[in-house]
Amino acid sequence: MAGQQFQYDDSGNTFFYFLTSFVGLIVIPATYYLWPRDQNAEQLRLKSLRRVHGRCLWYRLQLLKSQQSIVPTLKKAALLFGWVVFLFLAYKVSKLDREYQEYNPYEVLSLEAGASVAEIKKQYRVLSLKHHPDKGGDEATFMKLAKAYSALTNEESRKNWEMYGNPDGPRVTSFGIALPAWIVDQKNSMLVLLVYGLAFMVILPVVVGTWWYRSIRYSGDQILINTTQLFMHFMYKTPTMNMKRLGMVLTAAFEFDPRSNKEAIIRPTDNIEVPQLIRELGNINVKKKEPPFCYPYSLKARVLLLAHLARMVVSDNIEEDQRFVVKKCPALLQEMINVGCQLTMMATSRGGLRAPRLTSIENCMKLSQMVVQGLQEAKSPLLQLPHFEEEHLRYCMSKKFKVRTLQDLVSLKDSDRRNVLRFLGEEKYDEVIGVLGNFPYIIMETKLQVLDDEDSNNITAGSIVTVTVTLTRKRMSEMFDKEGASSQPTEEANTEEQQGETKNKVKAWQNKSKGAKKTTRSKKKKLTKKKPALQQQVKGDKAKQANGNVAGNDIPDATKEDEEDLLDKGSESDEAEGNKDSPSERDEESDKQSDAEGDEIQRDDEEEWEALQQSIQRRERALLETKSKVTHPAYSLLFPEEKQEWWWLYIADRKDQTLVSMPNHVCTLKDTEEVELKFPAPSKIGNYQYSVILRSDSFLGLDQIKPLKLEVHEAKAMMDNHPQWDIPETEEEEDDQEDSDGIEESEEDEEDND
């Protein structure tokens, strides 16, 4: 009887198949994911940024790193070694002879399947004469020919071959395992067991456990959970946090504690370097005993951050530590903003909790700008430009020009700009203009509406308001020609223009019923056209009064009464003339007006439907698309890492110092970006004035504030009896009758079945 038999690879041939497959599964994906990207492309990118960012610290560090790093070389060497091993194994496998080949007697006799017995005998006779040992042939080949001849001519052997694939009948089924036989050898059993135990009971649990315990310590933004809890405690404790207190809370993060983060280092030289920096900085609350502000790691981080903001030169011993602290600050400040938003939402939903003030959250945003640019709070935004020092700012303030911001410098004419920057040489001036022209200029457009509502422009109490903000990024160089055409206005002119703009805006906003005003004006024009005789009569009376008696105190009163009487008569006559129109003409005019109104309503409905569909498509695309967070490198002279231009966008009530919508961190603004900000409308009707605020997380002086006026109306009352639910009594009776007929028919069917 046939049975089963398991065989290990004694010769090691099948093991090479397994080993080749295993190495290929590792080498091919590793090459795709780990092969270093083209260094020439990175060098070309850095070369293209050299003109603008050549003086930046991050640019010099990255250029040095790309030139001196040996990690790409090591990766390439390891991957090439893996490919050599893989190709060697593949070559070894290709040279191996197949141990098992399917037996086919027709192939042995060089015949086609289904050949006749006569053809088989003839072919065997020819081949036997050729391969017979007595004729000098191969004995093994002759034995194969004889076996094939007997298998095809013997009836029993032929049936066995057709049924079992073997002329001798069923045989033992053999399964080969592609592992060498020495693995299961009894002599090597302890060694194999030790390797298995070490791999699956020690190394694997340690690796998985290390990864797990490390991952649970961090949030989704790779911030320590203990740091998030620390921020939440102090932001709840101090709702209004000034910049000094904010810096202390920021540098108390556990990312700077060597016990929580191995990247943070406490050096022996800190006892000498840190006190020296404290003496140079002045009062930084060194004697404060409140933990964790008094801990050594927190004090060191605070001193290094303040030295960075003051643009102080530190020694080489702690320069690396300062770069580590500065690189961590933007992500930690973003986490503080998220914590402030969470506390605000909790206070709004639950009540009784203290929410952080708007100034605390905005100070976090401003501190991020200060850290990236390496500037203190009260410093001029012009110091972000290269070759600008404190003593150069006096050239920007004169009787003719008052340049305080980057926008003021851009709005100057070329000649005036060169006059203001006369302290710079030609090369330095060209560099400053190139950097200034590369700064971002954001155009912000807002659209206010209530989505998923019949009247999207009518804001009712408690409705969800959606503010769609379209951000378009341009460069300052595009504004040189536009703004340079007009001379630099003085401060008084600026204030007058701002006042004029605000007046115009207020007037435009106060015109609530534009349609009503247009109709009244058109009516007045019609009246004046219909009664010219009346106007001439009034003018004639006025002329007589002007040429008449001197005692004019009583005369104007009488003339006013006469004018009113005449106007009344004129209006009555106009009405009478209007009534002379035939009823058919009036009906036609009313039909035309109703048709026009119906067309306008239909067009409005179609536009609202299209807007709704577009908003739904935008949301679906936003959910499906994953946009890159690589936008534009931010120009920063002293930041040690390449920083992308990102922005915060939110709505706030600056009067009450509260957030209306949560800040949206816009990280994908490369050219144009559309952001939706949602917030519930106030529960009380009235007019509200909010602000749409755009803040940069990398630049000082580029923030924008746009007013947002909200007119909240009373919510529509819910209809108890909607017309669609008013069913006539006749229909109800018919439905009842149908139901009763159906019941009777079912009863008759049951009786028939019985």
Short mmCIF file of N, CA and C in Angstrom, two decimals, residues 484-538:
data_model
loop_
_atom_site.label_atom_id
_atom_site.label_comp_id
_atom_site.label_asym_id
_atom_site.label_seq_id
_atom_site.Cartn_x
_atom_site.Cartn_y
_atom_site.Cartn_z
N GLY A 484 5.13 100.01 -5.59
CA GLY A 484 6.17 101.00 -5.84
C GLY A 484 5.70 102.16 -6.69
N ALA A 485 4.58 101.99 -7.40
CA ALA A 485 4.07 103.07 -8.24
C ALA A 485 3.64 104.26 -7.42
N SER A 486 3.16 104.03 -6.22
CA SER A 486 2.73 105.11 -5.34
C SER A 486 3.82 105.38 -4.33
N SER A 487 4.02 106.62 -4.02
CA SER A 487 5.06 106.98 -3.04
C SER A 487 4.64 106.52 -1.67
N GLN A 488 5.64 106.44 -0.78
CA GLN A 488 5.39 105.96 0.57
C GLN A 488 4.54 106.96 1.31
N PRO A 489 3.34 106.60 1.77
CA PRO A 489 2.50 107.55 2.51
C PRO A 489 3.03 107.73 3.92
N THR A 490 2.78 108.88 4.45
CA THR A 490 3.18 109.15 5.83
C THR A 490 2.23 108.47 6.78
N GLU A 491 2.56 108.56 8.05
CA GLU A 491 1.73 107.89 9.06
C GLU A 491 0.34 108.51 9.12
N GLU A 492 0.26 109.84 8.95
CA GLU A 492 -1.05 110.49 8.99
C GLU A 492 -1.91 110.04 7.81
N ALA A 493 -1.28 109.93 6.63
CA ALA A 493 -2.04 109.48 5.46
C ALA A 493 -2.53 108.07 5.65
N ASN A 494 -1.69 107.24 6.25
CA ASN A 494 -2.10 105.86 6.51
C ASN A 494 -3.31 105.81 7.42
N THR A 495 -3.24 106.62 8.47
CA THR A 495 -4.37 106.63 9.41
C THR A 495 -5.63 107.14 8.75
N GLU A 496 -5.48 108.19 7.88
CA GLU A 496 -6.66 108.71 7.19
C GLU A 496 -7.25 107.67 6.25
N GLU A 497 -6.38 106.96 5.54
CA GLU A 497 -6.88 105.92 4.64
C GLU A 497 -7.57 104.81 5.41
N GLN A 498 -6.98 104.44 6.54
CA GLN A 498 -7.61 103.39 7.34
C GLN A 498 -8.97 103.85 7.86
N GLN A 499 -9.04 105.12 8.29
CA GLN A 499 -10.32 105.63 8.75
C GLN A 499 -11.34 105.65 7.62
N GLY A 500 -10.90 106.08 6.44
CA GLY A 500 -11.81 106.09 5.31
C GLY A 500 -12.30 104.71 4.95
N GLU A 501 -11.40 103.73 5.00
CA GLU A 501 -11.80 102.36 4.70
C GLU A 501 -12.80 101.85 5.72
N THR A 502 -12.53 102.15 7.00
CA THR A 502 -13.47 101.69 8.02
C THR A 502 -14.83 102.35 7.87
N LYS A 503 -14.82 103.66 7.49
CA LYS A 503 -16.10 104.34 7.28
C LYS A 503 -16.87 103.71 6.13
N ASN A 504 -16.15 103.45 5.05
CA ASN A 504 -16.82 102.84 3.90
C ASN A 504 -17.35 101.47 4.26
N LYS A 505 -16.56 100.72 5.03
CA LYS A 505 -17.01 99.39 5.41
C LYS A 505 -18.24 99.46 6.30
N VAL A 506 -18.21 100.41 7.23
CA VAL A 506 -19.38 100.54 8.12
C VAL A 506 -20.60 100.93 7.33
N LYS A 507 -20.42 101.86 6.38
CA LYS A 507 -21.57 102.27 5.58
C LYS A 507 -22.10 101.12 4.74
N ALA A 508 -21.18 100.38 4.16
CA ALA A 508 -21.63 99.25 3.35
C ALA A 508 -22.33 98.21 4.19
N TRP A 509 -21.85 98.05 5.43
CA TRP A 509 -22.47 97.05 6.30
C TRP A 509 -23.83 97.52 6.80
N GLN A 510 -23.95 98.85 7.04
CA GLN A 510 -25.20 99.37 7.58
C GLN A 510 -26.31 99.40 6.54
N ASN A 511 -25.99 99.34 5.27
CA ASN A 511 -27.02 99.29 4.23
C ASN A 511 -27.64 97.91 4.22
N LYS A 512 -28.57 97.66 5.11
CA LYS A 512 -29.14 96.33 5.26
C LYS A 512 -30.15 96.01 4.17
N SER A 513 -30.95 97.00 3.79
CA SER A 513 -32.02 96.74 2.81
C SER A 513 -31.73 97.53 1.54
N LYS A 514 -30.79 96.99 0.75
CA LYS A 514 -30.44 97.67 -0.50
C LYS A 514 -31.58 97.62 -1.49
N GLY A 515 -32.30 96.52 -1.53
CA GLY A 515 -33.39 96.38 -2.47
C GLY A 515 -34.50 97.37 -2.21
N ALA A 516 -34.78 97.63 -0.93
CA ALA A 516 -35.84 98.58 -0.58
C ALA A 516 -35.47 99.99 -1.04
N LYS A 517 -34.15 100.33 -0.85
CA LYS A 517 -33.74 101.67 -1.25
C LYS A 517 -33.84 101.86 -2.76
N LYS A 518 -33.47 100.81 -3.49
CA LYS A 518 -33.56 100.91 -4.94
C LYS A 518 -34.99 101.10 -5.40
N THR A 519 -35.90 100.41 -4.79
CA THR A 519 -37.30 100.53 -5.19
C THR A 519 -37.84 101.92 -4.88
N THR A 520 -37.48 102.46 -3.70
CA THR A 520 -37.97 103.80 -3.36
C THR A 520 -37.43 104.84 -4.32
N ARG A 521 -36.13 104.68 -4.68
CA ARG A 521 -35.56 105.64 -5.62
C ARG A 521 -36.26 105.57 -6.98
N SER A 522 -36.55 104.37 -7.44
CA SER A 522 -37.21 104.23 -8.75
C SER A 522 -38.61 104.83 -8.71
N LYS A 523 -39.30 104.68 -7.57
CA LYS A 523 -40.64 105.26 -7.46
C LYS A 523 -40.57 106.77 -7.53
N LYS A 524 -39.54 107.33 -6.84
CA LYS A 524 -39.43 108.79 -6.85
C LYS A 524 -39.18 109.30 -8.27
N LYS A 525 -38.34 108.56 -9.01
CA LYS A 525 -38.07 108.99 -10.39
C LYS A 525 -39.33 108.96 -11.22
N LYS A 526 -40.15 107.92 -11.04
CA LYS A 526 -41.39 107.84 -11.81
C LYS A 526 -42.32 108.99 -11.48
N LEU A 527 -42.40 109.33 -10.20
CA LEU A 527 -43.28 110.43 -9.80
C LEU A 527 -42.81 111.75 -10.40
N THR A 528 -41.52 111.95 -10.37
CA THR A 528 -41.01 113.21 -10.92
C THR A 528 -41.25 113.29 -12.43
N LYS A 529 -41.20 112.15 -13.12
CA LYS A 529 -41.44 112.18 -14.56
C LYS A 529 -42.91 112.45 -14.87
N LYS A 530 -43.81 111.99 -14.03
CA LYS A 530 -45.23 112.08 -14.35
C LYS A 530 -45.81 113.45 -14.07
N LYS A 531 -45.14 114.25 -13.24
CA LYS A 531 -45.76 115.54 -12.87
C LYS A 531 -44.77 116.69 -13.07
N PRO A 532 -44.40 116.98 -14.28
CA PRO A 532 -43.55 118.16 -14.52
C PRO A 532 -44.33 119.46 -14.33
N ALA A 533 -45.62 119.44 -14.66
CA ALA A 533 -46.42 120.67 -14.50
C ALA A 533 -46.52 121.05 -13.05
N LEU A 534 -46.63 120.06 -12.20
CA LEU A 534 -46.72 120.33 -10.77
C LEU A 534 -45.44 120.98 -10.27
N GLN A 535 -44.29 120.47 -10.73
CA GLN A 535 -43.02 121.05 -10.30
C GLN A 535 -42.89 122.48 -10.82
N GLN A 536 -43.31 122.73 -12.07
CA GLN A 536 -43.23 124.09 -12.60
C GLN A 536 -44.11 125.05 -11.80
N GLN A 537 -45.28 124.54 -11.39
CA GLN A 537 -46.18 125.40 -10.62
C GLN A 537 -45.56 125.76 -9.29
N VAL A 538 -44.92 124.76 -8.65
CA VAL A 538 -44.28 125.02 -7.35
C VAL A 538 -43.12 125.99 -7.51
#
